[in-house]
XYZ file of C-alpha atoms in Angstrom:
775
model
C 203.873 -131.091 -30.133
C 202.385 -129.007 -27.403
C 198.723 -128.217 -28.098
C 196.996 -124.914 -27.407
C 195.180 -124.680 -24.106
C 193.282 -121.768 -22.635
C 194.727 -122.385 -19.198
C 198.205 -123.762 -18.586
C 198.669 -126.067 -15.605
C 200.162 -124.100 -12.716
C 201.819 -127.189 -11.278
C 203.137 -128.119 -14.723
C 204.532 -124.628 -15.185
C 206.190 -124.842 -11.782
C 207.838 -128.148 -12.679
C 209.157 -126.746 -15.974
C 210.546 -123.687 -14.155
C 212.371 -126.009 -11.806
C 213.779 -128.033 -14.715
C 214.986 -124.797 -16.339
C 216.699 -123.706 -13.101
C 218.456 -127.068 -12.853
C 219.668 -126.749 -16.427
C 220.969 -123.207 -15.877
C 222.694 -124.004 -12.567
C 224.161 -127.342 -13.675
C 227.962 -127.361 -14.071
C 227.606 -129.847 -16.953
C 227.960 -128.659 -20.534
C 225.850 -131.536 -21.894
C 222.425 -132.290 -20.442
C 219.585 -134.641 -21.307
C 215.897 -133.971 -20.666
C 213.269 -136.715 -20.703
C 209.579 -135.906 -20.452
C 206.244 -137.218 -21.690
C 204.571 -136.123 -24.887
C 202.841 -132.698 -24.591
C 204.732 -131.877 -21.392
C 205.923 -128.479 -22.655
C 209.517 -129.508 -23.460
C 209.398 -127.924 -26.896
C 207.349 -124.802 -26.178
C 207.442 -123.696 -22.534
C 210.841 -124.956 -21.355
C 212.877 -122.920 -23.924
C 211.036 -119.790 -22.710
C 212.022 -120.499 -19.102
C 215.625 -121.227 -20.109
C 215.912 -117.896 -21.927
C 214.350 -115.979 -19.049
C 216.362 -117.738 -16.321
C 219.719 -117.455 -18.069
C 219.257 -114.060 -19.680
C 220.671 -115.506 -22.868
C 219.228 -116.667 -26.167
C 218.086 -120.198 -26.870
C 218.290 -122.126 -30.144
C 216.007 -125.144 -30.386
C 216.447 -127.518 -33.316
C 213.405 -129.375 -34.641
C 213.324 -132.418 -36.953
C 211.933 -130.405 -39.856
C 211.416 -126.889 -41.125
C 207.624 -126.825 -40.826
C 207.782 -128.240 -37.288
C 210.058 -125.344 -36.276
C 207.631 -122.889 -37.841
C 204.615 -124.441 -36.103
C 206.226 -124.275 -32.672
C 207.310 -120.679 -33.116
C 203.918 -119.520 -34.400
C 202.036 -121.358 -31.656
C 204.141 -119.767 -28.925
C 203.859 -116.347 -30.574
C 200.066 -116.563 -30.723
C 199.536 -118.062 -27.270
C 199.305 -115.394 -24.615
C 200.097 -117.915 -21.883
C 202.853 -119.944 -23.575
C 204.760 -116.896 -24.836
C 204.736 -115.026 -21.520
C 207.130 -115.194 -18.591
C 206.402 -113.280 -15.367
C 203.798 -111.276 -17.211
C 206.220 -110.239 -19.948
C 205.909 -111.331 -23.586
C 209.159 -112.855 -24.856
C 210.476 -112.645 -28.424
C 210.115 -115.918 -30.334
C 210.825 -116.644 -33.996
C 211.999 -119.244 -36.493
C 214.296 -119.495 -39.507
C 213.114 -121.252 -42.650
C 215.357 -123.636 -44.568
C 214.680 -121.713 -47.780
C 216.503 -118.642 -46.488
C 220.254 -118.251 -46.787
C 222.428 -118.737 -43.707
C 224.988 -115.896 -43.546
C 228.384 -116.873 -42.172
C 228.039 -114.175 -39.508
C 224.543 -115.304 -38.509
C 223.307 -114.138 -35.108
C 219.869 -115.268 -33.848
C 217.443 -112.357 -33.506
C 215.052 -113.733 -30.889
C 215.213 -114.831 -27.287
C 213.913 -118.249 -28.406
C 214.894 -119.287 -31.941
C 213.324 -122.310 -33.631
C 215.314 -123.877 -36.477
C 215.512 -127.230 -38.217
C 218.414 -129.620 -37.654
C 219.396 -128.827 -41.232
C 219.639 -125.117 -40.388
C 221.689 -125.876 -37.252
C 224.135 -127.885 -39.364
C 224.376 -125.011 -41.876
C 225.107 -122.535 -39.041
C 228.251 -124.428 -38.129
C 229.296 -125.288 -41.684
C 228.722 -121.719 -42.899
C 231.124 -120.017 -40.532
C 233.802 -122.612 -41.332
C 233.462 -122.400 -45.121
C 235.873 -119.956 -46.775
C 234.493 -117.524 -49.330
C 234.576 -118.905 -52.899
C 237.826 -118.149 -54.657
C 237.729 -115.398 -57.268
C 240.824 -116.793 -58.968
C 242.666 -113.569 -58.134
C 245.438 -113.074 -55.618
C 246.408 -109.430 -55.418
C 246.608 -106.639 -52.922
C 242.925 -105.747 -53.324
C 241.583 -109.286 -52.786
C 243.882 -109.819 -49.809
C 242.727 -106.549 -48.298
C 239.056 -107.467 -48.773
C 239.652 -110.878 -47.169
C 241.381 -109.260 -44.201
C 238.532 -106.747 -43.887
C 235.912 -109.542 -43.877
C 237.883 -111.472 -41.262
C 238.177 -108.380 -39.061
C 234.428 -107.707 -39.319
C 233.669 -111.319 -38.385
C 235.968 -111.165 -35.380
C 234.387 -107.892 -34.277
C 230.933 -109.412 -34.451
C 232.096 -112.506 -32.592
C 233.496 -110.282 -29.831
C 230.297 -108.224 -29.656
C 228.014 -111.261 -29.373
C 230.553 -113.548 -27.709
C 228.289 -114.882 -24.952
C 224.891 -114.489 -26.572
C 223.651 -118.094 -26.743
C 223.050 -119.845 -23.463
C 221.419 -123.096 -24.596
C 221.211 -125.150 -27.779
C 218.432 -127.749 -27.638
C 218.306 -130.786 -29.908
C 214.632 -131.756 -29.687
C 212.950 -135.090 -30.467
C 216.322 -136.769 -30.737
C 214.781 -140.233 -30.493
C 214.009 -140.345 -34.233
C 217.778 -140.316 -34.955
C 217.429 -139.479 -38.637
C 220.378 -138.647 -40.896
C 219.481 -134.941 -40.722
C 219.321 -135.044 -36.937
C 222.630 -136.864 -36.785
C 224.286 -134.186 -38.913
C 222.927 -131.477 -36.614
C 224.353 -133.346 -33.641
C 227.707 -133.825 -35.397
C 227.884 -130.087 -36.101
C 227.479 -128.982 -32.485
C 229.697 -131.789 -31.189
C 232.485 -130.901 -33.647
C 232.233 -127.295 -32.451
C 232.483 -128.271 -28.773
C 235.489 -130.521 -29.507
C 237.297 -127.668 -31.233
C 237.408 -129.415 -34.616
C 235.663 -126.403 -36.179
C 234.917 -122.819 -35.201
C 231.673 -122.456 -33.274
C 229.014 -120.084 -34.644
C 228.889 -116.515 -33.335
C 227.388 -116.453 -29.837
C 228.596 -119.905 -28.773
C 231.016 -119.766 -25.817
C 232.428 -121.964 -23.057
C 229.237 -121.589 -21.048
C 226.840 -122.585 -23.844
C 225.030 -125.757 -22.840
C 223.721 -128.434 -25.158
C 220.502 -130.219 -24.231
C 219.183 -133.345 -25.940
C 215.458 -133.942 -25.364
C 213.102 -136.853 -25.928
C 209.882 -138.495 -24.829
C 211.231 -141.931 -25.811
C 214.583 -142.617 -24.131
C 214.004 -146.367 -24.547
C 215.071 -146.124 -28.221
C 218.763 -145.992 -27.196
C 218.261 -142.302 -27.872
C 221.328 -140.907 -26.112
C 223.702 -143.786 -26.813
C 227.339 -142.586 -27.007
C 226.319 -138.924 -27.262
C 229.157 -136.444 -26.658
C 231.486 -139.329 -25.833
C 229.749 -139.886 -22.482
C 229.319 -143.233 -20.806
C 225.903 -144.660 -20.025
C 226.383 -143.823 -16.356
C 227.416 -140.228 -17.106
C 224.356 -139.748 -19.318
C 222.154 -141.103 -16.549
C 223.656 -138.676 -14.018
C 223.215 -135.734 -16.404
C 219.575 -136.556 -17.263
C 216.769 -134.398 -15.907
C 213.284 -135.913 -15.905
C 210.002 -134.046 -16.354
C 207.372 -136.079 -14.501
C 204.276 -134.609 -16.146
C 204.822 -130.944 -16.950
C 201.837 -129.794 -18.986
C 200.986 -133.280 -20.245
C 197.388 -134.456 -19.771
C 196.854 -136.876 -16.945
C 197.694 -140.430 -17.972
C 195.042 -143.101 -17.682
C 194.108 -146.353 -19.352
C 191.057 -145.192 -21.260
C 192.600 -145.873 -24.661
C 191.124 -148.830 -26.491
C 193.449 -150.918 -28.655
C 191.823 -152.914 -31.468
C 193.701 -155.494 -33.525
C 192.640 -157.198 -36.723
C 190.915 -160.527 -36.183
C 192.571 -163.772 -37.227
C 189.929 -164.273 -39.918
C 190.775 -160.862 -41.413
C 194.467 -161.709 -41.340
C 193.899 -165.107 -42.918
C 191.842 -163.602 -45.733
C 193.085 -162.422 -49.066
C 196.290 -160.414 -48.710
C 195.571 -156.728 -49.277
C 197.725 -153.648 -49.399
C 197.730 -151.664 -46.186
C 196.136 -148.570 -47.689
C 193.081 -150.574 -48.817
C 192.248 -151.950 -45.391
C 193.114 -148.630 -43.738
C 190.693 -146.721 -45.976
C 187.984 -149.292 -45.290
C 188.561 -148.907 -41.555
C 188.370 -145.099 -41.853
C 185.013 -145.384 -43.624
C 183.688 -147.620 -40.837
C 184.769 -145.128 -38.182
C 183.183 -142.146 -39.953
C 179.964 -144.080 -40.416
C 179.611 -144.879 -36.719
C 180.911 -141.635 -35.181
C 179.625 -138.292 -36.417
C 182.405 -136.488 -34.522
C 185.254 -138.717 -35.643
C 188.671 -137.190 -36.293
C 190.811 -139.987 -37.650
C 194.588 -139.892 -37.965
C 195.527 -142.366 -40.689
C 199.232 -143.191 -40.789
C 200.514 -144.244 -44.191
C 203.147 -146.922 -44.590
C 204.909 -145.247 -47.518
C 205.476 -141.793 -48.981
C 204.925 -143.129 -52.473
C 201.989 -144.205 -54.586
C 199.935 -146.204 -52.087
C 199.003 -143.091 -50.164
C 197.507 -141.553 -53.289
C 194.850 -144.283 -53.368
C 193.811 -143.359 -49.844
C 193.523 -139.715 -50.858
C 191.164 -140.648 -53.668
C 188.835 -142.695 -51.483
C 186.197 -139.915 -51.360
C 186.812 -139.258 -47.673
C 186.886 -135.815 -46.029
C 190.674 -135.575 -45.771
C 193.385 -133.259 -44.519
C 196.663 -134.122 -46.236
C 199.727 -133.287 -44.157
C 202.040 -134.190 -47.030
C 201.127 -130.863 -48.646
C 201.804 -127.289 -47.583
C 198.093 -126.429 -47.746
C 197.258 -129.366 -45.494
C 199.817 -128.311 -42.899
C 198.431 -124.786 -42.975
C 194.905 -126.068 -42.339
C 195.880 -128.211 -39.359
C 196.125 -125.137 -37.148
C 192.498 -124.227 -37.837
C 189.679 -125.296 -35.573
C 188.034 -128.182 -37.406
C 184.674 -129.233 -36.018
C 183.727 -131.576 -38.844
C 184.533 -135.202 -39.510
C 187.970 -135.549 -41.056
C 190.621 -138.125 -41.918
C 194.128 -136.742 -41.456
C 196.670 -138.401 -43.753
C 200.273 -138.448 -42.622
C 203.444 -140.396 -43.231
C 204.859 -140.751 -39.707
C 208.322 -139.374 -38.953
C 208.233 -140.726 -35.385
C 209.830 -137.468 -34.313
C 207.581 -134.562 -33.292
C 204.020 -135.290 -32.359
C 201.666 -134.178 -35.154
C 199.807 -131.104 -33.806
C 196.202 -132.041 -34.499
C 193.709 -131.669 -31.671
C 190.813 -133.882 -30.651
C 191.959 -137.060 -32.413
C 189.404 -139.772 -31.672
C 190.956 -142.628 -33.667
C 194.400 -143.585 -34.960
C 194.881 -146.142 -37.742
C 198.332 -147.650 -37.592
C 200.280 -150.031 -39.870
C 202.669 -152.700 -38.656
C 205.424 -151.625 -41.039
C 206.823 -148.606 -42.812
C 208.680 -148.650 -46.116
C 212.183 -147.357 -45.427
C 215.495 -147.312 -47.303
C 217.608 -150.328 -46.347
C 220.882 -151.436 -47.925
C 220.414 -154.590 -49.969
C 223.426 -156.794 -49.256
C 223.492 -158.211 -52.765
C 223.189 -155.095 -54.895
C 224.876 -152.863 -52.253
C 222.406 -150.025 -52.601
C 219.463 -148.756 -50.647
C 216.089 -150.212 -51.581
C 212.742 -149.475 -49.984
C 211.801 -152.303 -47.645
C 208.800 -152.872 -45.382
C 210.352 -152.532 -41.920
C 208.466 -153.522 -38.756
C 207.677 -150.679 -36.416
C 209.298 -150.778 -33.010
C 207.247 -150.863 -29.835
C 208.115 -147.242 -28.983
C 206.904 -146.152 -32.444
C 203.503 -147.701 -31.802
C 203.418 -145.825 -28.500
C 204.276 -142.620 -30.373
C 201.305 -143.245 -32.673
C 199.009 -143.905 -29.715
C 200.049 -140.662 -28.006
C 198.183 -138.661 -30.665
C 194.812 -139.689 -29.220
C 192.821 -137.160 -27.196
C 192.160 -138.970 -23.940
C 189.267 -136.677 -23.086
C 187.221 -138.224 -25.897
C 184.518 -140.748 -25.018
C 186.460 -143.724 -26.363
C 189.855 -142.865 -27.897
C 190.888 -145.859 -29.999
C 193.953 -147.024 -31.884
C 193.258 -149.503 -34.675
C 196.216 -151.743 -35.462
C 196.040 -153.061 -39.003
C 197.574 -156.365 -37.920
C 196.699 -159.181 -35.543
C 197.477 -159.250 -31.827
C 199.714 -162.279 -32.387
C 202.141 -160.046 -34.304
C 202.307 -157.360 -31.630
C 204.908 -159.134 -29.443
C 207.073 -159.555 -32.536
C 207.598 -155.815 -32.818
C 211.078 -155.038 -31.542
C 211.283 -152.715 -28.573
C 213.774 -150.320 -30.186
C 214.841 -149.312 -33.687
C 217.841 -147.171 -32.750
C 219.625 -145.106 -35.394
C 218.298 -146.821 -38.511
C 220.776 -144.988 -40.751
C 223.561 -146.768 -38.846
C 221.994 -150.217 -38.880
C 220.485 -150.175 -42.373
C 221.808 -147.180 -44.359
C 224.603 -146.802 -46.894
C 226.490 -144.089 -44.901
C 226.967 -141.939 -48.029
C 224.974 -138.932 -46.759
C 226.563 -139.147 -43.310
C 230.079 -139.315 -44.743
C 229.398 -136.481 -47.197
C 228.037 -134.324 -44.379
C 230.992 -135.141 -42.151
C 233.560 -134.318 -44.860
C 231.788 -131.038 -45.543
C 231.747 -130.219 -41.828
C 235.237 -131.174 -40.657
C 237.236 -132.868 -43.446
C 240.334 -133.495 -41.314
C 238.239 -135.399 -38.759
C 236.206 -137.490 -41.178
C 238.662 -140.279 -41.968
C 239.768 -143.399 -40.094
C 242.379 -143.242 -37.310
C 241.730 -139.586 -36.438
C 239.624 -138.016 -33.665
C 236.032 -137.734 -34.860
C 232.720 -136.294 -33.598
C 230.936 -139.503 -34.693
C 229.176 -141.374 -31.916
C 229.185 -144.621 -33.895
C 232.138 -146.246 -35.602
C 231.278 -146.878 -39.262
C 232.189 -150.449 -40.282
C 235.256 -150.555 -42.553
C 233.565 -152.328 -45.466
C 230.449 -150.143 -45.549
C 232.489 -147.005 -44.933
C 234.860 -147.876 -47.766
C 231.948 -148.437 -50.127
C 230.408 -145.086 -49.155
C 233.788 -143.382 -49.611
C 234.099 -144.874 -53.111
C 230.658 -143.559 -53.997
C 231.875 -140.062 -53.142
C 235.360 -140.147 -54.692
C 234.969 -142.195 -57.863
C 231.991 -141.705 -60.176
C 230.503 -139.174 -59.801
C 233.225 -137.389 -57.855
C 231.859 -135.323 -54.980
C 234.957 -135.190 -52.770
C 238.653 -135.151 -53.575
C 242.034 -134.995 -51.819
C 242.642 -131.923 -49.698
C 245.891 -129.958 -49.646
C 248.408 -132.146 -47.820
C 251.273 -130.542 -45.941
C 254.444 -132.562 -45.421
C 254.081 -132.520 -41.639
C 250.537 -133.948 -41.769
C 250.707 -137.703 -41.325
C 247.099 -138.504 -42.327
C 245.755 -137.353 -45.712
C 242.213 -136.067 -45.830
C 239.471 -135.358 -48.346
C 237.261 -132.332 -48.877
C 234.412 -131.315 -51.184
C 235.421 -131.202 -54.822
C 236.250 -127.748 -56.113
C 233.861 -127.894 -59.060
C 231.078 -125.637 -60.268
C 228.476 -128.327 -59.555
C 229.039 -128.535 -55.801
C 227.652 -125.162 -54.711
C 224.246 -125.491 -56.436
C 224.087 -129.089 -55.221
C 224.650 -128.036 -51.608
C 222.202 -125.144 -51.900
C 219.442 -127.441 -53.164
C 220.093 -130.004 -50.454
C 220.208 -127.373 -47.706
C 217.240 -125.267 -48.731
C 214.897 -127.758 -50.421
C 215.920 -130.996 -48.741
C 216.487 -132.570 -52.155
C 217.840 -136.080 -52.308
C 221.609 -136.165 -52.875
C 221.157 -137.572 -56.385
C 218.530 -135.022 -57.398
C 220.699 -132.155 -56.185
C 223.773 -133.574 -57.913
C 221.837 -133.931 -61.184
C 220.886 -130.252 -61.205
C 224.343 -129.097 -60.109
C 226.125 -131.338 -62.609
C 223.917 -130.085 -65.437
C 224.923 -126.507 -64.670
C 228.577 -127.560 -64.499
C 228.462 -129.388 -67.847
C 226.600 -126.550 -69.567
C 229.239 -124.026 -68.478
C 232.123 -126.341 -69.382
C 230.742 -126.975 -72.899
C 229.867 -123.357 -73.590
C 226.114 -123.947 -73.962
C 224.367 -120.701 -74.880
C 222.246 -119.070 -72.181
C 218.916 -119.710 -73.938
C 219.559 -123.434 -74.310
C 220.973 -123.626 -70.802
C 217.747 -122.143 -69.442
C 215.739 -124.567 -71.565
C 217.469 -127.714 -70.269
C 217.351 -126.344 -66.712
C 213.569 -126.063 -66.996
C 213.361 -129.623 -68.323
C 215.563 -130.830 -65.447
C 213.345 -129.130 -62.852
C 210.300 -130.836 -64.345
C 212.074 -134.226 -64.356
C 212.955 -133.900 -60.668
C 209.453 -132.848 -59.587
C 207.539 -135.450 -61.592
C 210.083 -138.163 -60.922
C 209.264 -137.820 -57.234
C 205.475 -137.422 -57.624
C 204.210 -138.759 -60.976
C 200.638 -137.973 -61.963
C 200.079 -140.948 -64.295
C 199.219 -144.392 -62.997
C 198.737 -147.477 -65.144
C 195.730 -149.699 -64.627
C 197.546 -152.782 -65.907
C 201.043 -154.002 -66.838
C 202.524 -152.838 -70.197
C 201.609 -154.878 -73.300
C 203.507 -155.189 -76.546
C 200.641 -153.967 -78.731
C 199.697 -150.837 -76.815
C 200.804 -147.233 -76.705
C 199.649 -146.105 -73.304
C 200.325 -142.422 -74.072
C 198.194 -142.747 -77.192
C 195.399 -141.190 -75.137
C 197.354 -137.929 -75.595
C 197.636 -137.853 -79.416
C 198.443 -134.139 -79.574
C 201.496 -134.623 -77.352
C 203.314 -137.449 -79.146
C 206.015 -135.225 -80.649
C 206.753 -133.691 -77.224
C 207.310 -136.898 -75.263
C 210.972 -137.008 -76.265
C 213.552 -134.235 -76.557
C 215.760 -133.311 -79.496
C 216.387 -135.330 -82.623
C 215.961 -138.861 -81.325
C 213.086 -140.739 -79.727
C 215.221 -142.493 -77.106
C 215.765 -139.256 -75.176
C 212.691 -139.753 -73.031
C 211.711 -140.673 -69.487
C 208.721 -141.421 -67.296
C 209.241 -138.123 -65.468
C 209.326 -136.086 -68.684
C 206.185 -137.761 -70.041
C 204.421 -136.951 -66.758
C 205.649 -133.362 -66.960
C 204.380 -132.912 -70.538
C 200.961 -134.314 -69.681
C 200.695 -132.119 -66.576
C 201.617 -128.945 -68.470
C 199.097 -129.786 -71.191
C 196.304 -130.343 -68.661
C 197.279 -127.184 -66.802
C 197.205 -124.857 -69.816
C 193.922 -126.288 -71.077
C 192.306 -126.119 -67.621
C 193.395 -122.481 -67.246
C 192.010 -121.669 -70.687
C 188.677 -123.258 -69.713
C 188.827 -121.527 -66.282
C 188.295 -124.850 -64.561
C 190.070 -126.415 -61.600
C 192.881 -128.658 -62.862
C 191.602 -131.763 -61.028
C 188.064 -131.265 -62.306
C 189.340 -130.722 -65.847
C 191.469 -133.881 -65.729
C 188.568 -135.952 -64.441
C 186.239 -134.725 -67.172
C 188.671 -134.818 -70.101
C 191.148 -137.629 -69.401
C 189.238 -140.843 -68.930
C 191.152 -143.859 -70.118
C 190.999 -147.629 -69.709
C 194.775 -147.683 -69.477
C 195.784 -144.635 -67.469
C 194.583 -142.872 -64.344
C 195.473 -139.216 -63.761
C 196.179 -138.920 -60.039
C 194.570 -135.731 -58.761
C 196.733 -135.368 -55.644
C 200.161 -134.877 -57.280
C 198.302 -133.132 -60.104
C 197.241 -130.371 -57.705
C 200.505 -130.306 -55.735
C 202.857 -129.999 -58.724
C 202.593 -126.260 -59.340
C 204.005 -125.153 -55.987
C 206.817 -127.719 -56.210
C 207.757 -126.606 -59.721
C 207.831 -122.953 -58.743
C 209.917 -123.539 -55.636
C 212.547 -125.655 -57.373
C 212.660 -123.369 -60.416
C 213.285 -120.425 -58.113
C 216.052 -122.294 -56.300
C 217.930 -122.972 -59.556
C 217.732 -119.246 -60.342
C 215.114 -119.325 -63.086
C 213.405 -115.951 -63.255
C 209.717 -115.389 -62.595
C 208.803 -115.470 -66.279
C 210.384 -118.903 -66.697
C 208.746 -120.094 -63.480
C 205.385 -118.988 -64.871
C 206.033 -120.836 -68.139
C 206.607 -124.084 -66.255
C 203.662 -123.553 -63.934
C 201.054 -122.525 -66.506
C 202.100 -125.046 -69.156
C 203.156 -122.506 -71.787
C 206.656 -124.020 -71.713
C 205.280 -126.713 -74.043
C 205.308 -124.139 -76.840
C 209.064 -123.811 -76.342
C 209.461 -127.594 -76.273
C 207.601 -127.957 -79.553
C 209.711 -125.223 -81.152
C 212.890 -126.800 -79.770
C 212.087 -130.242 -81.188
C 210.970 -128.871 -84.572
C 214.139 -126.824 -85.055
C 216.604 -129.128 -83.287
C 220.129 -129.043 -84.680
C 223.483 -130.316 -83.464
C 223.829 -127.526 -80.882
C 220.356 -128.227 -79.509
C 221.066 -131.966 -79.460
C 224.284 -131.383 -77.520
C 222.310 -129.536 -74.831
C 219.908 -132.478 -74.536
C 222.797 -134.932 -74.382
C 224.394 -132.947 -71.571
C 221.076 -133.102 -69.712
C 221.013 -136.887 -70.066
C 224.704 -137.160 -69.163
C 224.108 -135.224 -65.937
C 221.247 -137.577 -65.073
C 223.444 -140.600 -65.756
C 226.200 -139.149 -63.572
C 223.769 -138.762 -60.683
C 222.022 -142.139 -60.948
C 224.594 -144.298 -62.750
C 224.596 -147.063 -60.143
C 220.935 -147.698 -60.981
C 221.732 -148.320 -64.663
C 220.024 -151.407 -66.094
C 219.689 -153.199 -69.422
C 216.169 -153.949 -70.651
C 215.363 -156.816 -73.008
C 212.070 -158.202 -74.245
C 211.568 -161.864 -73.461
C 208.888 -164.132 -74.960
C 207.350 -166.734 -72.708
C 204.248 -168.726 -73.740
C 203.450 -166.234 -76.506
C 203.632 -163.397 -73.965
C 206.327 -160.742 -74.208
C 207.593 -159.213 -70.987
C 210.426 -156.923 -70.028
C 213.507 -158.559 -68.530
C 215.705 -156.092 -66.594
C 219.299 -156.733 -65.580
C 220.976 -154.492 -62.992
C 224.450 -153.774 -64.365
C 226.120 -152.847 -61.080
C 225.326 -156.206 -59.451
C 224.561 -158.381 -62.489
C 221.275 -159.422 -60.884
C 217.834 -159.512 -62.447
C 215.480 -156.890 -61.036
C 211.906 -155.762 -61.598
C 210.243 -152.410 -62.236
C 207.244 -150.577 -60.825
C 204.914 -150.985 -63.810
C 202.153 -148.836 -62.328
C 204.202 -145.737 -63.012
C 205.738 -146.648 -66.372
C 204.721 -144.010 -68.914
C 207.332 -144.631 -71.613
C 206.693 -147.373 -74.181
C 209.183 -150.112 -73.274
C 208.349 -152.137 -76.373
C 208.856 -149.190 -78.715
C 212.227 -148.487 -77.110
C 213.159 -152.128 -77.677
C 212.214 -151.767 -81.356
C 214.405 -148.640 -81.560
C 217.235 -150.733 -80.169
C 216.638 -153.443 -82.790
C 217.006 -150.884 -85.560
C 220.509 -150.245 -84.217
C 221.224 -153.999 -84.090
C 220.885 -154.199 -80.316
C 218.779 -156.710 -78.405
C 217.597 -154.164 -75.847
C 218.193 -150.715 -74.416
C 219.644 -149.070 -71.336
C 217.503 -147.366 -68.677
C 217.973 -145.837 -65.257
C 215.518 -145.843 -62.377
C 215.728 -143.040 -59.846
C 214.352 -145.121 -56.985
C 214.846 -148.753 -56.103
C 211.431 -149.602 -54.727
C 210.525 -152.619 -52.635
C 212.329 -155.817 -53.493
C 214.712 -154.396 -56.124
C 212.132 -152.562 -58.210
C 213.170 -149.673 -60.409
C 210.831 -146.695 -60.448
C 210.772 -143.614 -62.681
C 212.581 -145.024 -65.723
C 214.752 -142.849 -67.966
C 215.947 -144.318 -71.270
C 219.726 -143.995 -71.668
C 220.950 -143.911 -75.293
C 224.155 -145.890 -75.915
C 226.262 -142.854 -76.733
C 225.401 -141.390 -73.326
C 226.107 -144.662 -71.521
C 229.539 -144.870 -73.143
C 230.585 -141.654 -71.404
C 231.069 -143.755 -68.261
C 233.976 -145.577 -69.882
C 235.575 -142.640 -71.674
C 239.051 -141.537 -70.649
C 239.781 -144.969 -69.233
C 242.934 -147.000 -69.891
C 241.045 -149.619 -71.889
C 238.051 -148.246 -73.765
C 235.590 -150.992 -74.620
C 232.427 -149.009 -75.168
C 229.553 -150.216 -73.045
C 230.770 -153.801 -72.750
C 232.770 -153.340 -69.551
C 230.253 -151.195 -67.702
C 230.021 -153.560 -64.756
C 233.690 -152.936 -63.901
C 232.999 -149.223 -63.537
C 229.684 -149.606 -61.696
C 230.610 -152.402 -59.316
C 229.828 -151.557 -55.689
C 230.898 -154.892 -54.209
């Protein structure tokens, strides 16, 4: 991102003005801008485009907080926000806010996320929800709404001059959906948003064109893209020179004992802080999961950009030593000034489709050469000796591929892309029809993704098919679950499965006539399961053993670690939630910081309470609770731990009605994550009992992430034995690493059997693999 400067380069400003003039005067509807990092593409150029064209500019950023940062920086910078001595209006729109179908941007320069841009197009093309009535009144209201929309479209018909898709080189799923939205609008597949017109131009921008960034965009050939590309030579970027030092690990360090990346990265950070009193170290993590938590607990002065508070602090002037922790997106440059050192891994753990189990697993993927350059571009070249520390040997450097391209296309499962495309333009989402896609999805992978959406759980279904239409199409299912699912994905960025779980729970509760009080109760439990499934606070210090009860260190909570009448309604996420709420309410009562309280009162040889997710949980709980329409009182109960009183009362007075509510909660979870269903058995080998896990969908043996297992696997196996079974069913929400399940949820047999209900041949749970097969 563009950093604050007291004086903007006059020559750089002049070059950006010239680029803006070329964009405005160009007869081409689609343009491409390439310029170095910090050149002013994202901050100064949109201002010039708005001023030169006299029309409003929308600029899409990879994420919500990036859009906010850009807008606030331009607003606060007297130089950046001014054109010809006049202050221009600049603002941003947060993902958490609703997108009205008649949305019109308020500012001359409007920063949004790619997700918001996608919602702009989808919103105006989504009909109002049916009321189930068809009478003169409803028809009149519909006609009135249509007339008002047309009037507004006529009033603001030529409002938007330029739509910029920034940092397009990252080519994430979210960015691709934003691109698909504007391309579908330009092709006439869908109505454009209010303010778009024939003269609206679409500009794709990048600092890294070498990543096949513009490949096939807007149906243009490579030569056409080249002719329509405008290059910024320097703009406002600092002068380039070769003062950056690159340090690789020595061969002796590489040949030593294999260590996790975070361990050697933390050690390197300590060395840097020890030798440089003014060090500002940017430490890139290789995963968004548990490894980064170790680095946060290394007693270093840190600024954590994974948290809202950390992102808020990054705009402050920090004169002290600091280690900035960030999981790289390889999209926008992280806006931290005066970086003296960057610590960089050789890989990043990303979702990749496993060809044997046909699902995405997290795999260590080598960084491309352009991604290492992106990391290096964070260094302040005015420092005495800006240095990038590669946590791998120089012999591995040439092995890094030059490009990574659109990883979702090369390695993904296409489900999110196909779902987004069907939601956007259902009649142009199938094979053998015109499509806004720039890549052709392979038939096999596309068919598998389509099955994931149309079979179990059903997210899309056949659309109305007129006799004259030769090609059938599919659209979003007309069920109660879909709207809350879409809202959670749009506003919170929830994973598709998490959002479906919460939406399906609401759907099932309504369908089964669950009373409002119990519906609120299970909704609160579901929110807690989602939050602590993603960021658990408990970490094991050793693998599970048959003679231990790891949660025995919380004796007062034993009756709360399951829900309802039976002990097999439990999960790692719920156990984490119960422990967090207990720590929170006791810390508040003692008027002590929650992390300090946990450190002083929860010391165990078996379990570590991780202070980072411990401190971050409250804001996540409140946000998600608000998004599922829980009122402020219920939000407070979750966030101050008093909800445990309700849980205790619920379990003590559980009856058949209460148990049904719990079973619906577990059924919704199974519906969302059913393809991760596994069967767990205890296997003795050399007098040692270990868990053997079989993935039902593929029939393959898999492992589990034992560091985060909070439930007692051996006790669940004993519960199974009492029912004459040799094991129990469980679901993991994340397949981690080489086929590792994470965040286990025990699935009672009666819940599992719902998969095979209403089938032609009901065989209980014995034929599960036929219903869960993804091959």
